[in-house]
PDB file of C-alpha atoms in Angstrom:
ATOM      1  CA  MET A 157     -25.715 -40.488  62.122  1.00 52.00           C
ATOM      2  CA  PRO A 158     -24.424 -39.420  58.206  1.00 53.00           C
ATOM      3  CA  ASN A 159     -26.590 -36.440  56.821  1.00 55.00           C
ATOM      4  CA  THR A 160     -28.286 -38.631  54.009  1.00 52.00           C
ATOM      5  CA  GLU A 161     -30.108 -35.227  52.881  1.00 51.00           C
ATOM      6  CA  CYS A 162     -26.945 -34.408  51.272  1.00 52.00           C
ATOM      7  CA  ARG A 163     -26.670 -37.499  49.256  1.00 55.00           C
ATOM      8  CA  LYS A 164     -29.799 -36.921  47.325  1.00 56.00           C
ATOM      9  CA  PRO A 165     -29.164 -36.898  43.670  1.00 57.00           C
ATOM     10  CA  PHE A 166     -29.514 -33.409  42.219  1.00 51.00           C
ATOM     11  CA  THR A 167     -32.300 -32.999  39.069  1.00 56.00           C
ATOM     12  CA  LEU A 168     -32.495 -30.057  36.766  1.00 57.00           C
ATOM     13  CA  ASN A 169     -36.034 -30.100  35.562  1.00 65.00           C
ATOM     14  CA  LEU A 170     -35.428 -28.274  32.183  1.00 65.00           C
ATOM     15  CA  THR A 171     -38.751 -27.345  30.151  1.00 74.00           C
ATOM     16  CA  PRO A 172     -38.854 -27.834  26.374  1.00 73.00           C
ATOM     17  CA  TYR A 173     -38.575 -23.895  26.158  1.00 70.00           C
ATOM     18  CA  THR A 174     -35.671 -23.417  28.184  1.00 69.00           C
ATOM     19  CA  ILE A 175     -33.524 -26.136  26.354  1.00 66.00           C
ATOM     20  CA  TYR A 176     -34.816 -24.171  23.602  1.00 71.00           C
ATOM     21  CA  LEU A 177     -33.066 -21.032  24.567  1.00 70.00           C
ATOM     22  CA  LEU A 178     -30.251 -22.557  25.759  1.00 69.00           C
ATOM     23  CA  HIS A 179     -30.019 -24.094  22.019  1.00 70.00           C
ATOM     24  CA  VAL A 180     -30.275 -20.393  20.704  1.00 70.00           C
ATOM     25  CA  ILE A 181     -27.409 -19.057  23.301  1.00 72.00           C
ATOM     26  CA  ALA A 182     -25.253 -21.475  21.907  1.00 74.00           C
ATOM     27  CA  ASP A 183     -25.931 -20.510  18.551  1.00 74.00           C
ATOM     28  CA  ILE A 184     -25.642 -17.176  18.797  1.00 72.00           C
ATOM     29  CA  ARG A 185     -22.282 -17.676  20.484  1.00 71.00           C
ATOM     30  CA  TYR A 186     -20.947 -19.861  18.015  1.00 70.00           C
ATOM     31  CA  GLN A 187     -21.960 -17.449  15.118  1.00 71.00           C
ATOM     32  CA  ALA A 188     -20.205 -14.666  17.618  1.00 60.00           C
ATOM     33  CA  SER A 189     -17.034 -16.617  17.282  1.00 59.00           C
ATOM     34  CA  ASN A 190     -17.237 -17.047  13.830  1.00 62.00           C
ATOM     35  CA  ILE A 191     -17.950 -13.827  13.059  1.00 52.00           C
ATOM     36  CA  GLU A 192     -14.738 -12.527  15.194  1.00 50.00           C
ATOM     37  CA  ASN A 193     -12.572 -14.834  13.822  1.00 57.00           C
ATOM     38  CA  GLN A 194     -13.641 -13.516  10.208  1.00 50.00           C
ATOM     39  CA  ARG A 195     -12.791 -10.121  11.349  1.00 47.00           C
ATOM     40  CA  SER A 196      -9.556 -11.024  12.806  1.00 51.00           C
ATOM     41  CA  LYS A 197      -8.941 -12.897   9.664  1.00 51.00           C
ATOM     42  CA  ASP A 198      -9.867  -9.575   7.520  1.00 49.00           C
ATOM     43  CA  ASN A 199      -7.928  -7.244   9.409  1.00 53.00           C
ATOM     44  CA  THR A 200      -4.863  -9.485   9.002  1.00 48.00           C
ATOM     45  CA  VAL A 201      -5.132  -9.093   5.453  1.00 43.00           C
ATOM     46  CA  LYS A 202      -5.969  -5.895   5.403  1.00 54.00           C
ATOM     47  CA  LEU A 203      -2.694  -4.803   7.350  1.00 63.00           C
ATOM     48  CA  LYS A 204      -0.820  -7.267   5.135  1.00 66.00           C
ATOM     49  CA  ASN A 205      -1.406  -4.821   2.469  1.00 85.00           C
ATOM     50  CA  ILE A 206      -0.496  -1.417   3.688  1.00 94.00           C
ATOM     51  CA  ASP A 207       0.476   0.942   0.767  1.00 97.00           C
ATOM     52  CA  TYR A 208       3.908   2.173   2.169  1.00 98.00           C
ATOM     53  CA  SER A 209       4.762   4.294  -0.591  1.00 98.00           C
ATOM     54  CA  LEU A 210       4.830   7.712   1.491  1.00 99.00           C
ATOM     55  CA  TYR A 211       5.088   7.261   4.969  1.00 99.00           C
ATOM     56  CA  LEU A 212       5.249  10.179   7.347  1.00 99.00           C
ATOM     57  CA  VAL A 213       7.248   9.706  10.497  1.00 98.00           C
ATOM     58  CA  THR A 214       6.009  12.755  12.895  1.00 98.00           C
ATOM     59  CA  ASP A 215       8.268  14.682  15.151  1.00 97.00           C
ATOM     60  CA  ARG A 216       6.884  17.657  17.015  1.00 95.00           C
ATOM     61  CA  GLY A 217      10.508  19.187  17.341  1.00 94.00           C
ATOM     62  CA  LEU A 218      10.254  20.698  13.210  1.00 96.00           C
ATOM     63  CA  ALA A 219       6.720  21.172  13.288  1.00 96.00           C
ATOM     64  CA  ARG A 220       7.411  24.799  14.827  1.00 94.00           C
ATOM     65  CA  GLY A 221       4.544  24.939  16.857  1.00 95.00           C
ATOM     66  CA  ARG A 222       2.309  23.187  15.030  1.00 97.00           C
ATOM     67  CA  PRO A 223       0.025  20.412  16.066  1.00 97.00           C
ATOM     68  CA  THR A 224       0.854  17.313  15.504  1.00 98.00           C
ATOM     69  CA  LEU A 225      -2.809  16.309  14.177  1.00 98.00           C
ATOM     70  CA  ASP A 226      -2.647  19.244  11.771  1.00 98.00           C
ATOM     71  CA  ILE A 227       0.358  18.061  10.065  1.00 98.00           C
ATOM     72  CA  VAL A 228      -0.988  14.785   9.588  1.00 99.00           C
ATOM     73  CA  LYS A 229      -3.916  16.274   8.164  1.00 99.00           C
ATOM     74  CA  ALA A 230      -2.393  18.108   5.745  1.00 99.00           C
ATOM     75  CA  ALA A 231       0.042  15.613   4.959  1.00 99.00           C
ATOM     76  CA  VAL A 232      -2.917  13.023   4.253  1.00 99.00           C
ATOM     77  CA  GLN A 233      -4.255  15.613   2.234  1.00 98.00           C
ATOM     78  CA  GLY A 234      -1.195  15.395   0.060  1.00 98.00           C
ATOM     79  CA  GLY A 235      -0.814  11.987  -0.865  1.00 98.00           C
ATOM     80  CA  VAL A 236       0.568  10.418   2.661  1.00 99.00           C
ATOM     81  CA  THR A 237      -0.415   6.679   2.770  1.00 98.00           C
ATOM     82  CA  CYS A 238       0.960   5.835   6.297  1.00 98.00           C
ATOM     83  CA  VAL A 239       1.787   7.591   9.532  1.00 99.00           C
ATOM     84  CA  GLN A 240       4.405   6.675  12.248  1.00 99.00           C
ATOM     85  CA  LEU A 241       3.957   8.918  15.836  1.00 99.00           C
ATOM     86  CA  ARG A 242       6.732   9.412  17.206  1.00 98.00           C
ATOM     87  CA  GLU A 243       6.671  10.934  20.295  1.00 96.00           C
ATOM     88  CA  LYS A 244       9.908  10.753  22.520  1.00 91.00           C
ATOM     89  CA  GLU A 245       9.603  13.303  25.502  1.00 90.00           C
ATOM     90  CA  CYS A 246       5.550  13.449  25.755  1.00 93.00           C
ATOM     91  CA  SER A 247       3.682  11.563  28.994  1.00 94.00           C
ATOM     92  CA  THR A 248       2.024   8.383  28.679  1.00 94.00           C
ATOM     93  CA  ARG A 249      -0.983  10.096  28.695  1.00 94.00           C
ATOM     94  CA  ASP A 250      -0.903  12.912  26.297  1.00 96.00           C
ATOM     95  CA  PHE A 251       0.797  10.103  23.578  1.00 96.00           C
ATOM     96  CA  ILE A 252      -2.450   8.070  24.331  1.00 96.00           C
ATOM     97  CA  GLU A 253      -4.932  11.308  23.991  1.00 97.00           C
ATOM     98  CA  LYS A 254      -2.621  12.387  20.790  1.00 97.00           C
ATOM     99  CA  ALA A 255      -2.523   8.989  19.186  1.00 98.00           C
ATOM    100  CA  LEU A 256      -6.154   8.269  19.563  1.00 98.00           C
ATOM    101  CA  ALA A 257      -7.038  11.746  17.751  1.00 98.00           C
ATOM    102  CA  ILE A 258      -4.939  10.952  15.221  1.00 98.00           C
ATOM    103  CA  LYS A 259      -6.012   7.384  14.964  1.00 97.00           C
ATOM    104  CA  ASP A 260      -9.806   8.352  14.778  1.00 97.00           C
ATOM    105  CA  PHE A 261      -8.719  10.923  11.638  1.00 98.00           C
ATOM    106  CA  LEU A 262      -6.995   8.413   9.930  1.00 98.00           C
ATOM    107  CA  LYS A 263      -9.023   5.705  10.098  1.00 95.00           C
ATOM    108  CA  ALA A 264     -11.888   7.699   8.521  1.00 96.00           C
ATOM    109  CA  ARG A 265      -9.745   8.020   5.614  1.00 96.00           C
ATOM    110  CA  GLY A 266      -8.278   4.465   5.231  1.00 95.00           C
ATOM    111  CA  VAL A 267      -4.828   5.794   6.562  1.00 97.00           C
ATOM    112  CA  PRO A 268      -3.057   3.439   8.700  1.00 97.00           C
ATOM    113  CA  LEU A 269      -1.386   4.588  12.127  1.00 98.00           C
ATOM    114  CA  ILE A 270       1.545   2.785  13.274  1.00 98.00           C
ATOM    115  CA  ILE A 271       3.046   4.017  16.563  1.00 98.00           C
ATOM    116  CA  ASN A 272       6.811   4.044  17.308  1.00 98.00           C
ATOM    117  CA  ASP A 273       8.515   2.145  20.035  1.00 97.00           C
ATOM    118  CA  ARG A 274       5.756   2.094  22.406  1.00 96.00           C
ATOM    119  CA  VAL A 275       4.116  -1.030  22.376  1.00 96.00           C
ATOM    120  CA  ASP A 276       1.880  -0.427  24.974  1.00 95.00           C
ATOM    121  CA  VAL A 277       0.631   2.692  23.121  1.00 96.00           C
ATOM    122  CA  ALA A 278      -0.329   0.516  20.158  1.00 96.00           C
ATOM    123  CA  LEU A 279      -2.225  -1.957  22.170  1.00 95.00           C
ATOM    124  CA  ALA A 280      -3.856   0.659  24.487  1.00 95.00           C
ATOM    125  CA  ILE A 281      -5.361   2.247  21.228  1.00 95.00           C
ATOM    126  CA  ALA A 282      -5.575  -0.785  18.874  1.00 95.00           C
ATOM    127  CA  ALA A 283      -3.137   1.016  16.384  1.00 97.00           C
ATOM    128  CA  ASP A 284      -2.631  -0.768  12.916  1.00 97.00           C
ATOM    129  CA  GLY A 285       0.919  -1.591  14.090  1.00 97.00           C
ATOM    130  CA  VAL A 286       3.729  -0.831  15.847  1.00 98.00           C
ATOM    131  CA  HIS A 287       7.563   0.111  15.150  1.00 99.00           C
ATOM    132  CA  LEU A 288      11.066  -0.677  16.651  1.00 98.00           C
ATOM    133  CA  GLY A 289      14.245   0.127  16.779  1.00 97.00           C
ATOM    134  CA  GLN A 290      17.267  -1.921  17.146  1.00 96.00           C
ATOM    135  CA  THR A 291      17.580  -1.181  20.985  1.00 95.00           C
ATOM    136  CA  ASP A 292      13.474  -1.290  21.278  1.00 96.00           C
ATOM    137  CA  MET A 293      11.503  -4.151  22.572  1.00 95.00           C
ATOM    138  CA  PRO A 294      13.061  -7.466  21.143  1.00 96.00           C
ATOM    139  CA  LEU A 295      10.676  -8.567  17.898  1.00 98.00           C
ATOM    140  CA  ASP A 296       9.513 -11.886  19.124  1.00 96.00           C
ATOM    141  CA  ILE A 297       8.380 -10.667  22.569  1.00 95.00           C
ATOM    142  CA  ALA A 298       6.363  -7.550  20.901  1.00 96.00           C
ATOM    143  CA  ARG A 299       4.797 -10.563  18.651  1.00 96.00           C
ATOM    144  CA  ARG A 300       3.986 -12.719  21.755  1.00 94.00           C
ATOM    145  CA  ILE A 301       2.252  -9.272  22.966  1.00 94.00           C
ATOM    146  CA  VAL A 302       0.218  -8.410  20.149  1.00 94.00           C
ATOM    147  CA  GLY A 303       0.157 -11.505  18.164  1.00 93.00           C
ATOM    148  CA  ASP A 304      -1.391 -10.834  14.465  1.00 91.00           C
ATOM    149  CA  SER A 305      -3.868  -8.145  15.630  1.00 88.00           C
ATOM    150  CA  MET A 306      -1.292  -5.439  14.450  1.00 95.00           C
ATOM    151  CA  ILE A 307       1.839  -5.339  12.051  1.00 97.00           C
ATOM    152  CA  ILE A 308       5.252  -5.313  13.299  1.00 98.00           C
ATOM    153  CA  GLY A 309       7.863  -2.701  11.693  1.00 98.00           C
ATOM    154  CA  ILE A 310      11.695  -3.430  12.312  1.00 99.00           C
ATOM    155  CA  SER A 311      14.652  -0.842  11.555  1.00 98.00           C
ATOM    156  CA  ALA A 312      17.306  -2.718   9.534  1.00 98.00           C
ATOM    157  CA  GLU A 313      20.789  -0.854   9.525  1.00 97.00           C
ATOM    158  CA  SER A 314      22.570  -3.425   8.089  1.00 98.00           C
ATOM    159  CA  LEU A 315      21.742  -6.848   5.766  1.00 98.00           C
ATOM    160  CA  ALA A 316      22.243  -9.143   9.144  1.00 98.00           C
ATOM    161  CA  ASP A 317      19.311  -6.833  10.427  1.00 98.00           C
ATOM    162  CA  ALA A 318      17.299  -6.788   7.891  1.00 98.00           C
ATOM    163  CA  VAL A 319      17.332 -10.825   7.564  1.00 98.00           C
ATOM    164  CA  GLU A 320      17.310 -11.516  11.270  1.00 98.00           C
ATOM    165  CA  ALA A 321      14.276  -9.390  11.099  1.00 98.00           C
ATOM    166  CA  GLU A 322      12.564 -11.469   8.510  1.00 98.00           C
ATOM    167  CA  LYS A 323      13.060 -14.917   9.694  1.00 98.00           C
ATOM    168  CA  GLY A 324      11.585 -13.402  13.270  1.00 97.00           C
ATOM    169  CA  GLY A 325       8.363 -12.488  11.572  1.00 97.00           C
ATOM    170  CA  ALA A 326       8.599  -8.897  11.398  1.00 98.00           C
ATOM    171  CA  ASP A 327       5.902  -7.254   8.506  1.00 97.00           C
ATOM    172  CA  TYR A 328       7.996  -4.914   7.012  1.00 98.00           C
ATOM    173  CA  LEU A 329      11.295  -2.999   7.321  1.00 99.00           C
ATOM    174  CA  GLY A 330      12.366   0.445   7.792  1.00 98.00           C
ATOM    175  CA  VAL A 331      16.055   0.536   5.748  1.00 98.00           C
ATOM    176  CA  SER A 332      18.090   2.928   7.759  1.00 95.00           C
ATOM    177  CA  PRO A 333      20.089   5.458   6.951  1.00 96.00           C
ATOM    178  CA  ILE A 334      20.222   5.999   3.365  1.00 97.00           C
ATOM    179  CA  TYR A 335      21.809   9.046   3.320  1.00 95.00           C
ATOM    180  CA  VAL A 336      23.198  10.897   6.506  1.00 89.00           C
ATOM    181  CA  THR A 337      19.908  12.761   8.487  1.00 82.00           C
ATOM    182  CA  PRO A 338      20.028  15.754  11.036  1.00 73.00           C
ATOM    183  CA  THR A 339      16.630  14.079  11.924  1.00 66.00           C
ATOM    184  CA  LYS A 340      18.750  11.252  13.987  1.00 66.00           C
ATOM    185  CA  THR A 341      22.362  11.915  14.959  1.00 68.00           C
ATOM    186  CA  ASP A 342      22.706   8.250  16.691  1.00 70.00           C
ATOM    187  CA  THR A 343      22.260   6.269  13.241  1.00 76.00           C
ATOM    188  CA  ALA A 344      24.464   3.760  12.323  1.00 86.00           C
ATOM    189  CA  PRO A 345      26.474   4.560   8.810  1.00 91.00           C
ATOM    190  CA  PRO A 346      24.713   5.322   5.657  1.00 95.00           C
ATOM    191  CA  LEU A 347      23.686   2.471   4.071  1.00 97.00           C
ATOM    192  CA  GLY A 348      23.542   4.273   0.280  1.00 97.00           C
ATOM    193  CA  LEU A 349      21.413   2.861  -2.370  1.00 98.00           C
ATOM    194  CA  GLU A 350      23.762  -0.068  -2.642  1.00 98.00           C
ATOM    195  CA  GLY A 351      22.847  -1.164   0.648  1.00 98.00           C
ATOM    196  CA  LEU A 352      19.103  -1.041  -0.257  1.00 98.00           C
ATOM    197  CA  ARG A 353      19.915  -3.017  -3.249  1.00 98.00           C
ATOM    198  CA  THR A 354      21.502  -5.732  -1.315  1.00 98.00           C
ATOM    199  CA  ILE A 355      18.789  -5.657   1.598  1.00 99.00           C
ATOM    200  CA  ARG A 356      16.512  -6.136  -1.436  1.00 98.00           C
ATOM    201  CA  ALA A 357      18.246  -9.107  -3.181  1.00 98.00           C
ATOM    202  CA  ALA A 358      18.193 -10.708   0.776  1.00 98.00           C
ATOM    203  CA  VAL A 359      14.359 -10.273   1.809  1.00 98.00           C
ATOM    204  CA  HIS A 360      11.192 -10.302   0.829  1.00 97.00           C
ATOM    205  CA  LEU A 361       9.645  -8.237   2.760  1.00 98.00           C
ATOM    206  CA  PRO A 362       8.394  -4.462   1.801  1.00 98.00           C
ATOM    207  CA  LEU A 363      11.373  -2.132   2.691  1.00 99.00           C
ATOM    208  CA  VAL A 364      10.874   1.606   3.302  1.00 99.00           C
ATOM    209  CA  GLY A 365      13.774   3.743   2.712  1.00 98.00           C
ATOM    210  CA  ILE A 366      14.254   6.288   5.394  1.00 97.00           C
ATOM    211  CA  GLY A 367      16.899   9.158   6.420  1.00 96.00           C
ATOM    212  CA  GLY A 368      17.828  11.983   4.439  1.00 96.00           C
ATOM    213  CA  LEU A 369      15.417  11.617   1.985  1.00 97.00           C
ATOM    214  CA  ASN A 370      13.558  14.693   0.541  1.00 97.00           C
ATOM    215  CA  ARG A 371      12.438  15.322  -3.446  1.00 96.00           C
ATOM    216  CA  ASP A 372      15.384  15.333  -5.322  1.00 97.00           C
ATOM    217  CA  ASN A 373      16.399  11.479  -3.939  1.00 98.00           C
ATOM    218  CA  SER A 374      13.235   9.680  -3.182  1.00 98.00           C
ATOM    219  CA  ALA A 375      12.564   8.387  -6.490  1.00 98.00           C
ATOM    220  CA  ALA A 376      16.364   6.739  -6.680  1.00 98.00           C
ATOM    221  CA  VAL A 377      14.807   4.741  -3.519  1.00 98.00           C
ATOM    222  CA  ILE A 378      11.695   3.260  -5.422  1.00 98.00           C
ATOM    223  CA  GLU A 379      13.930   2.622  -8.242  1.00 98.00           C
ATOM    224  CA  ASN A 380      16.799   0.710  -6.574  1.00 98.00           C
ATOM    225  CA  GLY A 381      14.326  -1.383  -4.568  1.00 98.00           C
ATOM    226  CA  GLY A 382      12.476   0.332  -2.183  1.00 98.00           C
ATOM    227  CA  ASP A 383       8.395   0.051  -1.564  1.00 98.00           C
ATOM    228  CA  GLY A 384       8.142   3.261  -0.012  1.00 98.00           C
ATOM    229  CA  VAL A 385       9.801   6.392   1.046  1.00 99.00           C
ATOM    230  CA  ALA A 386       9.526   7.449   4.897  1.00 98.00           C
ATOM    231  CA  VAL A 387      10.064  11.413   5.254  1.00 98.00           C
ATOM    232  CA  VAL A 388      10.543  13.422   8.329  1.00 97.00           C
ATOM    233  CA  SER A 389      11.730  17.098   7.985  1.00 96.00           C
ATOM    234  CA  ALA A 390      10.807  17.077   4.200  1.00 97.00           C
ATOM    235  CA  ILE A 391       7.277  17.114   4.982  1.00 98.00           C
ATOM    236  CA  VAL A 392       6.739  18.105   9.006  1.00 98.00           C
ATOM    237  CA  ALA A 393       9.108  21.030   8.522  1.00 97.00           C
ATOM    238  CA  ALA A 394       7.740  22.311   5.137  1.00 98.00           C
ATOM    239  CA  ASP A 395       6.119  25.850   5.126  1.00 97.00           C
ATOM    240  CA  ASP A 396       3.204  24.042   3.124  1.00 98.00           C
ATOM    241  CA  THR A 397       3.030  20.582   4.143  1.00 98.00           C
ATOM    242  CA  ALA A 398      -0.206  19.456   1.987  1.00 98.00           C
ATOM    243  CA  VAL A 399       1.786  21.163  -1.333  1.00 98.00           C
ATOM    244  CA  ALA A 400       5.312  18.773   0.314  1.00 98.00           C
ATOM    245  CA  ALA A 401       3.494  15.455   0.397  1.00 99.00           C
ATOM    246  CA  GLY A 402       1.870  16.577  -3.405  1.00 99.00           C
ATOM    247  CA  ASP A 403       5.138  16.865  -4.711  1.00 98.00           C
ATOM    248  CA  LEU A 404       6.709  13.429  -2.962  1.00 99.00           C
ATOM    249  CA  LYS A 405       3.866  11.301  -3.767  1.00 98.00           C
ATOM    250  CA  GLN A 406       3.832  12.827  -7.272  1.00 98.00           C
ATOM    251  CA  ILE A 407       7.614  11.886  -7.386  1.00 98.00           C
ATOM    252  CA  ILE A 408       6.815   8.763  -5.948  1.00 98.00           C
ATOM    253  CA  ASP A 409       4.170   7.537  -8.450  1.00 98.00           C
ATOM    254  CA  GLU A 410       5.984   8.371 -10.981  1.00 98.00           C
ATOM    255  CA  ALA A 411       9.047   6.075 -10.254  1.00 98.00           C
ATOM    256  CA  ARG A 412       6.594   3.166  -9.184  1.00 95.00           C
ATOM    257  CA  LYS A 413       5.538   2.816 -13.106  1.00 92.00           C
ATOM    258  CA  PRO A 414       7.213   0.000 -15.159  1.00 87.00           C
TER     259      PRO A 414
END
């Protein structure tokens, strides 16, 4: 004989208080969702308004044994407005530990941290952004991974690179190299100021010039359409990091005046 017990309708007896609690929980979840969405929007707006004017790219090989965190601290004291952490030879664990320490310092001062190349590290530490070269992870794939949670910068070594990156949804461009640089030997031929002007006329993204830049030629980058100047050795290799950064910031600020 069939088991009719299994066919009895299920009834859920909820007291008025239980119903009230369910409504409260639903309301809390709704409010939390709204708060999270607003935070995401606020974060996106904040990240779209980054000051790229003096952009430091780290390089432990030029630091003469000084810890990267110490270099960053002094550079920010001098006026650096954005930091890209570049680590090519350390382990992933060391990279993450170093990035977290630098992020904690920068966050308290409102300075964004961008991770060079490593999308995984950028995600692991919730960095403000990631910077990708022409041989790194493709922009469209990186964007699918990080969404709008962080900015993506792209190295543009030609007008075609710049146009493609803008169409692909990059947030800013590292225009490189402006001049010959001893920091990287595998770069494309220098674009010069003329190349920078050509890219400026073609795209509407923030442009950060990089490659062979120092206190003698940084102003020209701003005067020819750059929104910022990225430096490596001019700060990292300086005897006094804070002073070097301060001198560059003053030069850049003067060049930005109408």
